[in-house]
mmCIF file with all atom_site columns, C-alpha atoms and ligand atoms in Angstrom:
data_model
loop_
_atom_site.group_PDB
_atom_site.id
_atom_site.type_symbol
_atom_site.label_atom_id
_atom_site.label_alt_id
_atom_site.label_comp_id
_atom_site.label_asym_id
_atom_site.label_entity_id
_atom_site.label_seq_id
_atom_site.pdbx_PDB_ins_code
_atom_site.Cartn_x
_atom_site.Cartn_y
_atom_site.Cartn_z
_atom_site.occupancy
_atom_site.B_iso_or_equiv
_atom_site.pdbx_formal_charge
_atom_site.auth_seq_id
_atom_site.auth_comp_id
_atom_site.auth_asym_id
_atom_site.auth_atom_id
_atom_site.pdbx_PDB_model_num
ATOM   1  C  CA  . MET A 1 1  ? -14.371 20.159 1.006  1.00 76.00 ? 15  MET A CA  1
ATOM   2  C  CA  . PRO A 1 2  ? -11.074 21.517 2.381  1.00 82.00 ? 16  PRO A CA  1
ATOM   3  C  CA  . PHE A 1 3  ? -10.897 23.109 5.935  1.00 84.00 ? 17  PHE A CA  1
ATOM   4  C  CA  . GLU A 1 4  ? -8.039  24.890 7.493  1.00 86.00 ? 18  GLU A CA  1
ATOM   5  C  CA  . CYS A 1 5  ? -7.958  25.708 11.395 1.00 89.00 ? 19  CYS A CA  1
ATOM   6  C  CA  . ARG A 1 6  ? -7.136  29.376 12.128 1.00 85.00 ? 20  ARG A CA  1
ATOM   7  C  CA  . GLY A 1 7  ? -6.027  28.411 15.662 1.00 88.00 ? 21  GLY A CA  1
ATOM   8  C  CA  . CYS A 1 8  ? -3.510  25.655 14.791 1.00 91.00 ? 22  CYS A CA  1
ATOM   9  C  CA  . TRP A 1 9  ? -3.413  25.677 11.051 1.00 87.00 ? 23  TRP A CA  1
ATOM   10 C  CA  . HIS A 1 10 ? -4.528  21.980 10.768 1.00 88.00 ? 24  HIS A CA  1
ATOM   11 C  CA  . VAL A 1 11 ? -5.834  21.145 7.496  1.00 86.00 ? 25  VAL A CA  1
ATOM   12 C  CA  . TRP A 1 12 ? -8.344  18.463 6.930  1.00 85.00 ? 26  TRP A CA  1
ATOM   13 C  CA  . GLU A 1 13 ? -11.202 17.615 4.367  1.00 82.00 ? 27  GLU A CA  1
ATOM   14 C  CA  . GLU A 1 14 ? -14.795 16.600 5.023  1.00 78.00 ? 28  GLU A CA  1
ATOM   15 C  CA  . ASP A 1 15 ? -17.103 15.567 2.479  1.00 77.00 ? 29  ASP A CA  1
ATOM   16 C  CA  . TYR A 1 16 ? -20.389 17.445 2.396  1.00 75.00 ? 30  TYR A CA  1
ATOM   17 C  CA  . VAL A 1 17 ? -23.531 17.201 0.214  1.00 79.00 ? 31  VAL A CA  1
ATOM   18 C  CA  . VAL A 1 18 ? -25.059 20.435 -0.397 1.00 79.00 ? 32  VAL A CA  1
ATOM   19 C  CA  . ARG A 1 19 ? -28.636 20.283 -1.687 1.00 83.00 ? 33  ARG A CA  1
ATOM   20 C  CA  . ARG A 1 20 ? -30.642 23.570 -2.586 1.00 83.00 ? 34  ARG A CA  1
ATOM   21 C  CA  . SER A 1 21 ? -34.052 23.473 -1.576 1.00 79.00 ? 35  SER A CA  1
ATOM   22 C  CA  . GLU A 1 22 ? -37.059 25.734 -1.818 1.00 82.00 ? 36  GLU A CA  1
ATOM   23 C  CA  . ASP A 1 23 ? -39.614 25.770 1.141  1.00 80.00 ? 37  ASP A CA  1
ATOM   24 C  CA  . ASP A 1 24 ? -43.264 26.597 0.577  1.00 84.00 ? 38  ASP A CA  1
ATOM   25 C  CA  . HIS A 1 25 ? -42.710 30.293 0.338  1.00 85.00 ? 39  HIS A CA  1
ATOM   26 C  CA  . GLY A 1 26 ? -40.183 30.140 -2.368 1.00 83.00 ? 40  GLY A CA  1
ATOM   27 C  CA  . ASN A 1 27 ? -37.377 30.926 -0.201 1.00 83.00 ? 41  ASN A CA  1
ATOM   28 C  CA  . GLU A 1 28 ? -34.321 29.200 -1.225 1.00 83.00 ? 42  GLU A CA  1
ATOM   29 C  CA  . GLY A 1 29 ? -32.310 27.431 1.121  1.00 84.00 ? 43  GLY A CA  1
ATOM   30 C  CA  . GLU A 1 30 ? -29.191 25.066 1.504  1.00 82.00 ? 44  GLU A CA  1
ATOM   31 C  CA  . VAL A 1 31 ? -29.317 21.835 3.168  1.00 83.00 ? 45  VAL A CA  1
ATOM   32 C  CA  . TRP A 1 32 ? -26.085 20.391 4.139  1.00 79.00 ? 46  TRP A CA  1
ATOM   33 C  CA  . LEU A 1 33 ? -25.605 16.722 4.472  1.00 83.00 ? 47  LEU A CA  1
ATOM   34 C  CA  . ARG A 1 34 ? -22.689 14.697 5.778  1.00 80.00 ? 48  ARG A CA  1
ATOM   35 C  CA  . ALA A 1 35 ? -22.877 10.909 5.608  1.00 78.00 ? 49  ALA A CA  1
ATOM   36 C  CA  . GLY A 1 36 ? -26.663 11.226 4.913  1.00 82.00 ? 50  GLY A CA  1
ATOM   37 C  CA  . LEU A 1 37 ? -27.222 13.342 8.008  1.00 83.00 ? 51  LEU A CA  1
ATOM   38 C  CA  . ARG A 1 38 ? -28.225 17.036 8.077  1.00 84.00 ? 52  ARG A CA  1
ATOM   39 C  CA  . VAL A 1 39 ? -25.630 19.158 9.597  1.00 79.00 ? 53  VAL A CA  1
ATOM   40 C  CA  . PRO A 1 40 ? -25.244 22.910 10.110 1.00 74.00 ? 54  PRO A CA  1
ATOM   41 C  CA  . PRO A 1 41 ? -23.377 24.531 7.212  1.00 70.00 ? 55  PRO A CA  1
ATOM   42 C  CA  . PRO A 1 42 ? -19.585 24.788 8.035  1.00 62.00 ? 56  PRO A CA  1
ATOM   43 C  CA  . SER A 1 43 ? -19.489 28.385 7.573  1.00 58.00 ? 57  SER A CA  1
ATOM   44 C  CA  . SER A 1 44 ? -21.260 28.630 10.674 1.00 51.00 ? 58  SER A CA  1
ATOM   45 C  CA  . GLY A 1 45 ? -18.346 26.838 12.458 1.00 58.00 ? 59  GLY A CA  1
ATOM   46 C  CA  . ALA A 1 46 ? -16.614 23.822 11.603 1.00 73.00 ? 60  ALA A CA  1
ATOM   47 C  CA  . LEU A 1 47 ? -15.074 22.210 14.490 1.00 80.00 ? 61  LEU A CA  1
ATOM   48 C  CA  . CYS A 1 48 ? -11.222 21.480 14.165 1.00 86.00 ? 62  CYS A CA  1
ATOM   49 C  CA  . PRO A 1 49 ? -10.663 17.976 14.822 1.00 84.00 ? 63  PRO A CA  1
ATOM   50 C  CA  . HIS A 1 50 ? -7.177  18.825 15.859 1.00 87.00 ? 64  HIS A CA  1
ATOM   51 C  CA  . CYS A 1 51 ? -7.742  21.438 18.611 1.00 91.00 ? 65  CYS A CA  1
ATOM   52 C  CA  . GLY A 1 52 ? -11.556 21.854 18.790 1.00 87.00 ? 66  GLY A CA  1
ATOM   53 C  CA  . CYS A 1 53 ? -11.295 25.497 17.523 1.00 85.00 ? 67  CYS A CA  1
ATOM   54 C  CA  . GLU A 1 54 ? -14.328 26.616 15.930 1.00 82.00 ? 68  GLU A CA  1
ATOM   55 C  CA  . HIS A 1 55 ? -12.573 29.288 13.731 1.00 81.00 ? 69  HIS A CA  1
ATOM   56 C  CA  . ALA A 1 56 ? -12.002 26.895 10.628 1.00 82.00 ? 70  ALA A CA  1
ATOM   57 C  CA  . THR A 1 57 ? -12.056 28.369 7.162  1.00 81.00 ? 71  THR A CA  1
ATOM   58 C  CA  . THR A 1 58 ? -12.767 26.649 4.007  1.00 79.00 ? 72  THR A CA  1
ATOM   59 C  CA  . PHE A 1 59 ? -10.732 26.412 0.941  1.00 72.00 ? 73  PHE A CA  1
ATOM   60 C  CA  . PRO A 1 60 ? -12.197 26.216 -2.646 1.00 70.00 ? 74  PRO A CA  1
ATOM   61 C  CA  . ASP A 1 61 ? -12.378 22.561 -3.973 1.00 66.00 ? 75  ASP A CA  1
ATOM   62 C  CA  . GLY A 1 62 ? -9.133  21.738 -5.660 1.00 70.00 ? 76  GLY A CA  1
ATOM   63 C  CA  . TYR A 1 63 ? -7.011  23.836 -3.399 1.00 70.00 ? 77  TYR A CA  1
ATOM   64 C  CA  . LEU A 1 64 ? -5.300  20.821 -1.751 1.00 68.00 ? 78  LEU A CA  1
ATOM   65 C  CA  . ALA A 1 65 ? -4.552  19.432 -5.214 1.00 75.00 ? 79  ALA A CA  1
ATOM   66 C  CA  . ARG A 1 66 ? -2.475  22.308 -5.558 1.00 81.00 ? 80  ARG A CA  1
ATOM   67 C  CA  . HIS A 1 67 ? -0.968  22.137 -2.195 1.00 78.00 ? 81  HIS A CA  1
ATOM   68 C  CA  . PRO A 1 68 ? -0.406  18.417 -1.597 1.00 77.00 ? 82  PRO A CA  1
ATOM   69 C  CA  . GLU A 1 69 ? 2.170   19.178 1.254  1.00 78.00 ? 83  GLU A CA  1
ATOM   70 C  CA  . LEU A 1 70 ? -0.839  20.445 3.247  1.00 74.00 ? 84  LEU A CA  1
ATOM   71 C  CA  . ILE A 1 71 ? -2.426  17.010 3.334  1.00 69.00 ? 85  ILE A CA  1
ATOM   72 C  CA  . PRO A 1 72 ? -1.436  14.851 6.437  1.00 67.00 ? 86  PRO A CA  1
ATOM   73 C  CA  . PRO A 1 73 ? 0.558   11.915 5.249  1.00 64.00 ? 87  PRO A CA  1
ATOM   74 C  CA  . ALA A 1 74 ? -1.215  9.339  6.999  1.00 62.00 ? 88  ALA A CA  1
ATOM   75 C  CA  . GLU A 1 75 ? -4.935  8.950  6.028  1.00 55.00 ? 89  GLU A CA  1
ATOM   76 C  CA  . PRO A 1 76 ? -7.369  6.171  6.206  1.00 62.00 ? 90  PRO A CA  1
ATOM   77 C  CA  . VAL A 1 77 ? -7.896  4.494  2.914  1.00 63.00 ? 91  VAL A CA  1
ATOM   78 C  CA  . VAL A 1 78 ? -11.451 5.419  1.880  1.00 64.00 ? 92  VAL A CA  1
ATOM   79 C  CA  . PRO A 1 79 ? -12.858 4.102  -1.238 1.00 64.00 ? 93  PRO A CA  1
ATOM   80 C  CA  . ASP A 1 80 ? -13.434 7.041  -3.718 1.00 66.00 ? 94  ASP A CA  1
ATOM   81 C  CA  . ALA A 1 81 ? -14.231 7.476  -7.283 1.00 68.00 ? 95  ALA A CA  1
ATOM   82 C  CA  . THR A 1 82 ? -12.026 10.444 -7.391 1.00 67.00 ? 96  THR A CA  1
ATOM   83 C  CA  . PRO A 1 83 ? -8.254  9.861  -8.074 1.00 65.00 ? 97  PRO A CA  1
ATOM   84 C  CA  . LEU A 1 84 ? -6.073  10.087 -5.160 1.00 61.00 ? 98  LEU A CA  1
ATOM   85 C  CA  . LEU A 1 85 ? -2.786  11.982 -5.243 1.00 66.00 ? 99  LEU A CA  1
ATOM   86 C  CA  . SER A 1 86 ? -0.290  9.378  -4.539 1.00 66.00 ? 100 SER A CA  1
ATOM   87 C  CA  . PRO A 1 87 ? 3.216   10.387 -4.089 1.00 69.00 ? 101 PRO A CA  1
ATOM   88 C  CA  . VAL A 1 88 ? 5.499   8.164  -5.979 1.00 71.00 ? 102 VAL A CA  1
ATOM   89 C  CA  . PRO A 1 89 ? 8.657   7.451  -4.072 1.00 73.00 ? 103 PRO A CA  1
ATOM   90 C  CA  . ARG A 1 90 ? 11.719  8.454  -6.065 1.00 76.00 ? 104 ARG A CA  1
ATOM   91 C  CA  . PRO A 1 91 ? 14.377  5.981  -6.959 1.00 75.00 ? 105 PRO A CA  1
ATOM   92 C  CA  . LEU A 1 92 ? 17.521  6.426  -4.757 1.00 72.00 ? 106 LEU A CA  1
ATOM   93 C  CA  . TYR A 1 93 ? 19.868  6.164  -7.514 1.00 72.00 ? 107 TYR A CA  1
HETATM 94 ZN ZN1 . ZN  B 2 .  ? -7.206  23.718 15.298 1.00 92.58 ? 210 ZN  B ZN1 1
#
C-alpha cells in the first residue's frame, strides 16, 4: 500500500495484509498484519520513515504505477510475485 507523508512528501510503500474478522458478538473488524505481526491500521497514523511525521496519507493501490516518478530510484530488491516497473534505459543514439 503506498503512503505519502504530508510533512515532507516522502512516498513509500508498505505491505499490509488486511483480514476481516468477526468477534463473538458479530462485530466485524479488520486485523492489519505486517510481516505476520498484528499492527495498528495505518489510517491511525503511519510513521514516515523519512521524517517520523505521523501525518501520512495512503494512496489507492496502483497509484504509484501511474506515478513512477514518485518511487525512489534505489530500492532494495525484494522477491515479489508482482511484476516490477523497471525503467529501461534509452539508447543514446
Ligand atoms: Zn515525512
